[in-house]
Short mmCIF file of C-alpha atoms and ligand atoms in Angstrom, two decimals:
data_model
loop_
_atom_site.label_atom_id
_atom_site.label_comp_id
_atom_site.label_asym_id
_atom_site.label_seq_id
_atom_site.Cartn_x
_atom_site.Cartn_y
_atom_site.Cartn_z
CA MET A 229 -21.84 -8.58 -12.87
CA THR A 230 -20.60 -10.13 -9.61
CA ASP A 231 -18.59 -13.63 -10.09
CA PRO A 232 -20.60 -16.61 -8.12
CA SER A 233 -17.80 -17.40 -6.27
CA ASN A 234 -18.30 -13.73 -4.33
CA ALA A 235 -21.64 -14.47 -3.52
CA ALA A 236 -21.45 -14.97 -0.06
CA GLN A 237 -19.74 -12.27 0.32
CA GLU A 238 -21.67 -9.30 -1.80
CA ARG A 239 -25.19 -10.76 0.36
CA ALA A 240 -23.15 -9.98 3.54
CA TRP A 241 -21.38 -6.68 2.38
CA ASP A 242 -24.09 -5.86 -0.02
CA GLY A 243 -26.92 -6.05 3.18
CA THR A 244 -26.48 -5.61 6.48
CA GLU A 245 -22.47 -5.54 7.27
CA GLY A 246 -22.72 -2.92 4.57
CA GLU A 247 -25.61 -1.48 5.81
CA LEU A 248 -24.03 -1.21 8.94
CA TRP A 249 -20.61 0.20 7.81
CA ALA A 250 -22.84 3.18 6.37
CA VAL A 251 -24.47 3.95 9.89
CA HIS A 252 -21.75 3.90 11.17
CA ALA A 253 -18.96 5.53 8.76
CA ASP A 254 -18.15 8.42 11.38
CA LEU A 255 -16.44 5.85 14.12
CA LEU A 256 -16.10 2.90 11.84
CA GLU A 257 -13.27 5.40 9.08
CA ARG A 258 -11.28 6.68 11.49
CA VAL A 259 -10.49 3.57 13.63
CA PHE A 260 -7.56 2.48 11.58
CA ALA A 261 -6.51 5.80 9.67
CA ARG A 262 -3.31 5.39 11.98
CA TYR A 263 -2.18 3.11 8.57
CA ASP A 264 -3.07 6.04 6.46
CA GLY A 265 -0.08 8.03 5.76
CA ALA A 266 2.75 4.72 4.91
CA LEU A 267 -0.28 3.31 2.81
CA LEU A 268 0.19 6.47 0.29
CA ASP A 269 3.69 6.53 0.60
CA ALA A 270 4.28 3.16 -0.08
CA ALA A 271 1.62 3.10 -3.44
CA GLY A 272 3.72 5.69 -4.76
CA VAL A 273 1.41 8.06 -4.45
CA ALA A 274 1.74 11.85 -6.05
CA PRO A 275 0.71 14.37 -7.48
CA GLY A 276 -0.92 13.19 -11.24
CA THR A 277 -1.25 9.29 -10.01
CA ARG A 278 -4.02 7.51 -10.87
CA VAL A 279 -5.09 5.05 -8.37
CA LEU A 280 -7.52 2.35 -8.16
CA ASP A 281 -8.42 2.11 -3.74
CA ILE A 282 -10.30 -2.09 -3.78
CA GLY A 283 -12.40 -2.24 -1.53
CA CYS A 284 -12.42 1.45 -0.82
CA GLY A 285 -15.90 0.94 2.06
CA THR A 286 -16.81 4.49 2.33
CA GLY A 287 -13.89 6.14 1.04
CA SER A 288 -12.37 6.96 3.56
CA LEU A 289 -8.23 5.90 2.20
CA THR A 290 -10.39 7.11 -0.94
CA ARG A 291 -10.89 10.72 0.44
CA ALA A 292 -7.46 11.01 1.90
CA ALA A 293 -5.42 9.48 -1.59
CA ALA A 294 -6.94 11.57 -3.74
CA ARG A 295 -5.79 15.20 -1.74
CA ARG A 296 -2.05 13.46 -2.34
CA ALA A 297 -3.05 12.39 -6.32
CA ALA A 298 -4.85 15.58 -7.76
CA PRO A 299 -4.45 16.18 -10.15
CA GLY A 300 -4.40 12.70 -11.16
CA PRO A 301 -8.23 10.65 -10.84
CA VAL A 302 -8.65 8.75 -8.11
CA MET A 303 -10.75 5.50 -7.96
CA GLY A 304 -12.77 3.55 -4.80
CA VAL A 305 -14.22 0.18 -5.16
CA ASP A 306 -16.99 -2.35 -3.32
CA LEU A 307 -19.62 -4.14 -3.05
CA SER A 308 -21.13 -2.61 -1.26
CA ALA A 309 -23.78 0.10 -3.06
CA ALA A 310 -25.00 1.94 0.96
CA MET A 311 -20.84 2.42 1.26
CA VAL A 312 -20.88 3.18 -1.81
CA ALA A 313 -23.19 6.24 -1.79
CA VAL A 314 -22.17 7.21 2.17
CA ALA A 315 -18.93 7.05 0.15
CA ARG A 316 -19.92 9.25 -3.12
CA THR A 317 -20.95 11.79 -0.07
CA ARG A 318 -18.72 11.91 2.00
CA ALA A 319 -16.22 13.13 -1.33
CA ALA A 320 -18.82 15.68 -2.53
CA GLY A 321 -16.19 18.49 -3.03
CA LEU A 322 -12.90 16.70 -4.11
CA GLY A 323 -13.16 17.21 -8.18
CA ASN A 324 -11.11 14.22 -8.55
CA VAL A 325 -12.66 10.97 -7.12
CA THR A 326 -15.69 8.91 -8.68
CA PHE A 327 -16.85 5.32 -6.89
CA LEU A 328 -18.14 1.81 -8.77
CA ARG A 329 -20.43 -0.37 -6.53
CA ALA A 330 -18.43 -3.29 -7.89
CA ASP A 331 -17.17 -6.56 -7.73
CA ALA A 332 -13.59 -5.72 -8.31
CA GLN A 333 -12.17 -9.68 -9.12
CA VAL A 334 -14.24 -9.46 -12.52
CA HIS A 335 -14.69 -6.20 -12.91
CA PRO A 336 -14.03 -4.71 -16.16
CA PHE A 337 -11.98 -2.29 -15.63
CA PRO A 338 -8.90 -0.07 -18.29
CA ASP A 339 -6.33 -1.87 -19.39
CA ALA A 340 -3.04 -0.63 -17.44
CA GLY A 341 -5.37 2.37 -16.48
CA SER A 342 -3.99 2.52 -12.89
CA ASP A 343 -0.47 3.77 -12.34
CA ALA A 344 -1.12 2.68 -8.16
CA LEU A 345 -3.80 -0.02 -6.83
CA VAL A 346 -4.07 0.90 -2.95
CA SER A 347 -6.54 -1.23 0.21
CA ARG A 348 -6.90 -0.98 3.70
CA ALA A 349 -8.73 -3.85 4.47
CA GLY A 350 -10.32 -4.89 1.73
CA ALA A 351 -8.30 -6.94 -1.00
CA SER A 352 -8.63 -10.29 2.16
CA PHE A 353 -12.37 -11.29 1.16
CA PHE A 354 -11.98 -12.49 -2.44
CA GLY A 355 -13.62 -15.55 -3.53
CA ASP A 356 -11.22 -16.15 -6.46
CA ALA A 357 -7.87 -14.33 -5.17
CA PRO A 358 -5.46 -15.47 -7.64
CA ALA A 359 -8.17 -14.06 -10.64
CA ALA A 360 -8.62 -10.52 -8.11
CA PHE A 361 -5.48 -9.99 -9.11
CA ALA A 362 -4.85 -10.47 -12.48
CA ASN A 363 -7.71 -8.74 -13.06
CA LEU A 364 -6.46 -5.95 -10.37
CA ALA A 365 -2.83 -6.55 -11.99
CA ARG A 366 -3.85 -6.03 -15.32
CA ALA A 367 -5.11 -2.90 -14.98
CA THR A 368 -2.65 -1.48 -13.83
CA ALA A 369 0.34 -0.06 -15.89
CA ALA A 370 3.58 -1.72 -16.00
CA GLY A 371 6.13 -0.65 -13.26
CA GLY A 372 2.92 0.75 -10.93
CA ARG A 373 2.55 -0.11 -7.16
CA LEU A 374 0.36 -2.13 -5.48
CA ALA A 375 -0.04 -1.32 -0.92
CA LEU A 376 -2.24 -3.25 0.52
CA LEU A 377 -3.46 -3.56 4.24
CA ALA A 378 -3.95 -7.55 5.52
CA TRP A 379 -4.65 -8.72 8.96
CA GLN A 380 -1.49 -10.42 10.67
CA ALA A 381 -3.81 -13.13 12.63
CA PRO A 382 -6.42 -12.75 14.35
CA ALA A 383 -4.47 -13.73 17.93
CA ARG A 384 -1.71 -11.06 17.25
CA ASN A 385 -4.91 -7.85 16.66
CA GLU A 386 -5.73 -6.78 20.51
CA TRP A 387 -9.44 -4.92 19.62
CA PHE A 388 -9.99 -8.27 17.66
CA VAL A 389 -8.77 -10.87 20.41
CA GLU A 390 -10.60 -8.24 23.03
CA ILE A 391 -13.69 -7.64 21.77
CA THR A 392 -15.07 -10.93 19.89
CA THR A 393 -14.43 -12.23 23.77
CA ALA A 394 -16.18 -10.32 25.14
CA LEU A 395 -18.44 -10.13 23.21
CA ALA A 396 -19.22 -14.08 22.98
CA GLY A 397 -17.95 -14.67 26.55
CA ARG A 398 -15.37 -16.63 25.33
CA PRO A 399 -12.42 -16.90 23.52
CA LEU A 400 -12.63 -17.54 19.11
CA ALA A 401 -10.23 -18.40 16.95
CA GLY A 402 -11.02 -16.83 14.20
CA PRO A 403 -11.25 -17.81 10.46
CA PRO A 404 -7.79 -19.31 9.23
CA PRO A 405 -5.36 -17.87 6.58
CA GLY A 406 -6.07 -18.30 3.22
CA VAL A 407 -10.22 -17.98 3.57
CA PRO A 408 -12.34 -14.22 2.88
CA SER A 409 -12.41 -13.18 5.52
CA PRO A 410 -9.91 -9.60 6.90
CA PHE A 411 -7.39 -12.74 8.02
CA ALA A 412 -7.59 -14.49 4.47
CA PHE A 413 -3.50 -12.81 4.57
CA ALA A 414 -2.13 -13.84 7.86
CA ASP A 415 0.02 -15.91 6.47
CA PRO A 416 2.75 -13.16 4.62
CA ASP A 417 4.52 -16.13 2.14
CA ALA A 418 0.92 -17.17 0.96
CA VAL A 419 -0.15 -13.56 -0.13
CA THR A 420 4.03 -13.32 -2.39
CA SER A 421 3.11 -16.05 -3.74
CA LEU A 422 -0.22 -15.15 -4.46
CA LEU A 423 1.15 -12.05 -6.00
CA GLY A 424 3.83 -12.84 -7.28
CA GLY A 425 1.49 -15.80 -9.01
CA ALA A 426 -1.14 -12.48 -10.83
CA GLY A 427 1.16 -10.11 -12.68
CA PHE A 428 3.78 -8.12 -9.45
CA THR A 429 7.48 -8.50 -8.51
CA ASP A 430 9.39 -7.17 -6.15
CA VAL A 431 6.35 -8.27 -3.59
CA GLN A 432 7.09 -7.15 -0.07
CA VAL A 433 5.56 -7.03 3.52
CA ALA A 434 6.87 -5.25 5.78
CA ASP A 435 4.66 -5.89 10.02
CA VAL A 436 2.99 -2.79 10.96
CA ARG A 437 1.70 -1.36 14.08
CA GLU A 438 -0.88 1.02 15.37
CA PRO A 439 -3.23 1.08 17.78
CA ALA A 440 -6.97 0.85 16.98
CA LEU A 441 -8.78 4.08 17.36
CA PHE A 442 -12.90 3.50 18.48
CA GLY A 443 -13.13 7.49 19.49
CA ALA A 444 -13.52 9.05 23.20
CA ASP A 445 -16.40 7.62 24.15
CA PRO A 446 -16.60 3.93 25.64
CA ALA A 447 -20.11 3.63 25.21
CA VAL A 448 -20.17 4.99 21.89
CA ALA A 449 -17.39 2.44 21.25
CA ARG A 450 -19.24 -0.02 22.92
CA ASP A 451 -23.20 0.66 20.57
CA VAL A 452 -21.40 0.17 17.69
CA MET A 453 -19.38 -2.57 17.89
CA ALA A 454 -22.23 -4.29 18.90
CA ASP A 455 -24.24 -3.11 16.32
CA LEU A 456 -22.09 -4.51 14.44
CA LEU A 457 -20.83 -7.94 15.77
CA GLY A 458 -24.44 -8.88 17.24
CA TRP A 459 -23.83 -12.08 15.56
CA LEU A 460 -21.97 -13.40 17.57
CA LEU A 461 -23.31 -13.56 20.52
CA ASP A 462 -24.66 -16.86 19.57
CA GLY A 463 -28.04 -17.44 22.46
CA ARG A 464 -25.76 -15.86 24.72
CA ASP A 465 -28.11 -12.78 26.95
CA ALA A 466 -27.29 -9.47 25.19
CA ASP A 467 -27.55 -7.35 28.19
CA GLU A 468 -24.94 -9.48 29.83
CA ALA A 469 -22.69 -9.02 26.73
CA ARG A 470 -22.70 -5.71 27.10
CA ALA A 471 -22.20 -5.05 30.29
CA SER A 472 -18.98 -6.89 29.19
CA LEU A 473 -17.66 -5.18 25.78
CA LEU A 474 -18.61 -1.30 27.89
CA ALA A 475 -15.46 -2.25 30.41
CA THR A 476 -13.50 -3.83 27.84
CA MET A 477 -13.92 -0.04 25.36
CA GLN A 478 -13.40 1.66 29.66
CA ALA A 479 -10.06 -0.22 29.88
CA HIS A 480 -8.66 0.51 26.94
CA ASP A 481 -9.95 4.23 27.13
CA GLY A 482 -6.69 6.27 27.51
CA PRO A 483 -5.04 10.00 26.04
CA ASP A 484 -5.86 8.55 21.70
CA GLY A 485 -9.51 7.47 23.14
CA VAL A 486 -10.39 4.11 23.24
CA ALA A 487 -6.98 1.92 22.24
CA PHE A 488 -6.85 -1.68 21.18
CA GLY A 489 -3.08 -2.26 19.29
CA SER A 490 -3.30 -3.81 16.37
CA ALA A 491 -1.04 -6.05 13.84
CA ALA A 492 -0.98 -5.01 9.96
CA TRP A 493 1.34 -6.72 7.06
CA LEU A 494 2.41 -3.38 5.08
CA VAL A 495 2.09 -5.22 1.36
CA THR A 496 3.68 -3.67 -1.78
CA ALA A 497 4.86 -4.89 -4.74
CA VAL A 498 5.42 -3.90 -8.45
CA ARG A 499 3.34 -3.70 -11.54
CA THR A 500 5.66 -6.97 -13.48
CA VAL A 501 7.42 -4.06 -16.57
C1 SAM B 320 -12.99 -4.29 5.51
S1 SAM B 320 -14.10 -3.50 4.75
C2 SAM B 320 -12.98 -1.91 5.23
C3 SAM B 320 -13.83 -0.73 4.24
C4 SAM B 320 -12.50 0.43 3.88
N1 SAM B 320 -11.62 -0.09 2.82
C5 SAM B 320 -12.84 1.18 5.30
O1 SAM B 320 -10.66 0.71 5.25
O2 SAM B 320 -12.49 1.42 5.25
C6 SAM B 320 -13.76 -4.35 4.05
C7 SAM B 320 -14.78 -3.61 2.45
O3 SAM B 320 -14.21 -4.35 1.07
C8 SAM B 320 -15.69 -4.96 0.54
N2 SAM B 320 -15.51 -5.85 -0.68
C9 SAM B 320 -15.63 -6.80 -0.37
N3 SAM B 320 -15.26 -8.03 -1.49
C10 SAM B 320 -15.22 -6.98 -2.51
C11 SAM B 320 -15.43 -7.50 -3.60
N4 SAM B 320 -15.64 -8.78 -4.15
N5 SAM B 320 -14.97 -6.15 -4.58
C12 SAM B 320 -15.00 -5.06 -4.42
N6 SAM B 320 -15.23 -5.02 -3.14
C13 SAM B 320 -15.05 -5.41 -2.32
C14 SAM B 320 -17.05 -3.88 1.05
O4 SAM B 320 -18.12 -4.08 0.94
C15 SAM B 320 -16.06 -3.75 2.39
O5 SAM B 320 -16.52 -2.38 1.73
#
């Protein structure tokens, strides 16, 4: 069951957008992987921890959590059937992982069934965030920990600014905080109040920065991002946009491959006892 407030997100993620993320999982899983260690540390994931990964996508953070939490059970939940299918394939061999295709806002997770909630940029798309986090708080044991990675404002994220400008041919503002999008949690005060109202305490929002890594080959990076964000062209000549994006990728090619700056909030909280 998907809540009506998430119908548009379901159309995108359980449709073309999710299919593209599934096809390009090799590259996309690695872009923000440098944040994974800090996220799992912040959530206190250790052997035996029961973990829920919200908006798990193709499951790279879920797998990392499962390796740390074993034998604790780790579940990834996501709206996209295509991404969940890839996640299941990639986690074959890890005996403590399951994946669920569901709307995390309303899914009837068992009461207090998780000790740690984690999410890498997958928890900012809820149509009714207060309801979603109340549901997730209910699913978390008293004293359990939440650790979310969420993007700071678009202008602080070089990857967003440079890639979207190259494709659109002009700077784009990006979505404002508070509406479902990758940038919904850009306002730390709003996130603190959201989580406090949903049943979490000791909410902390830390400024964390890591390179966003798009792989060793600028042309492949261009192909993937042009595929994923082709709708940004909005009538612009496709060859011109692709050439511009390739030039951007080449300009950012260095010792770590194609790398851009990124700025996130590492949001942590504790389930109220
Ligand atoms: C930007 S992707 C991040 C995927 C993954 N966490 C990663 O880092 O690769 C956002 C994910 O959130 C999922 N999502 C959005 N709304 C959701 C909801 N209501 N319930 C479960 N998953 C949701 C999408 O399907 C998508 O896979």
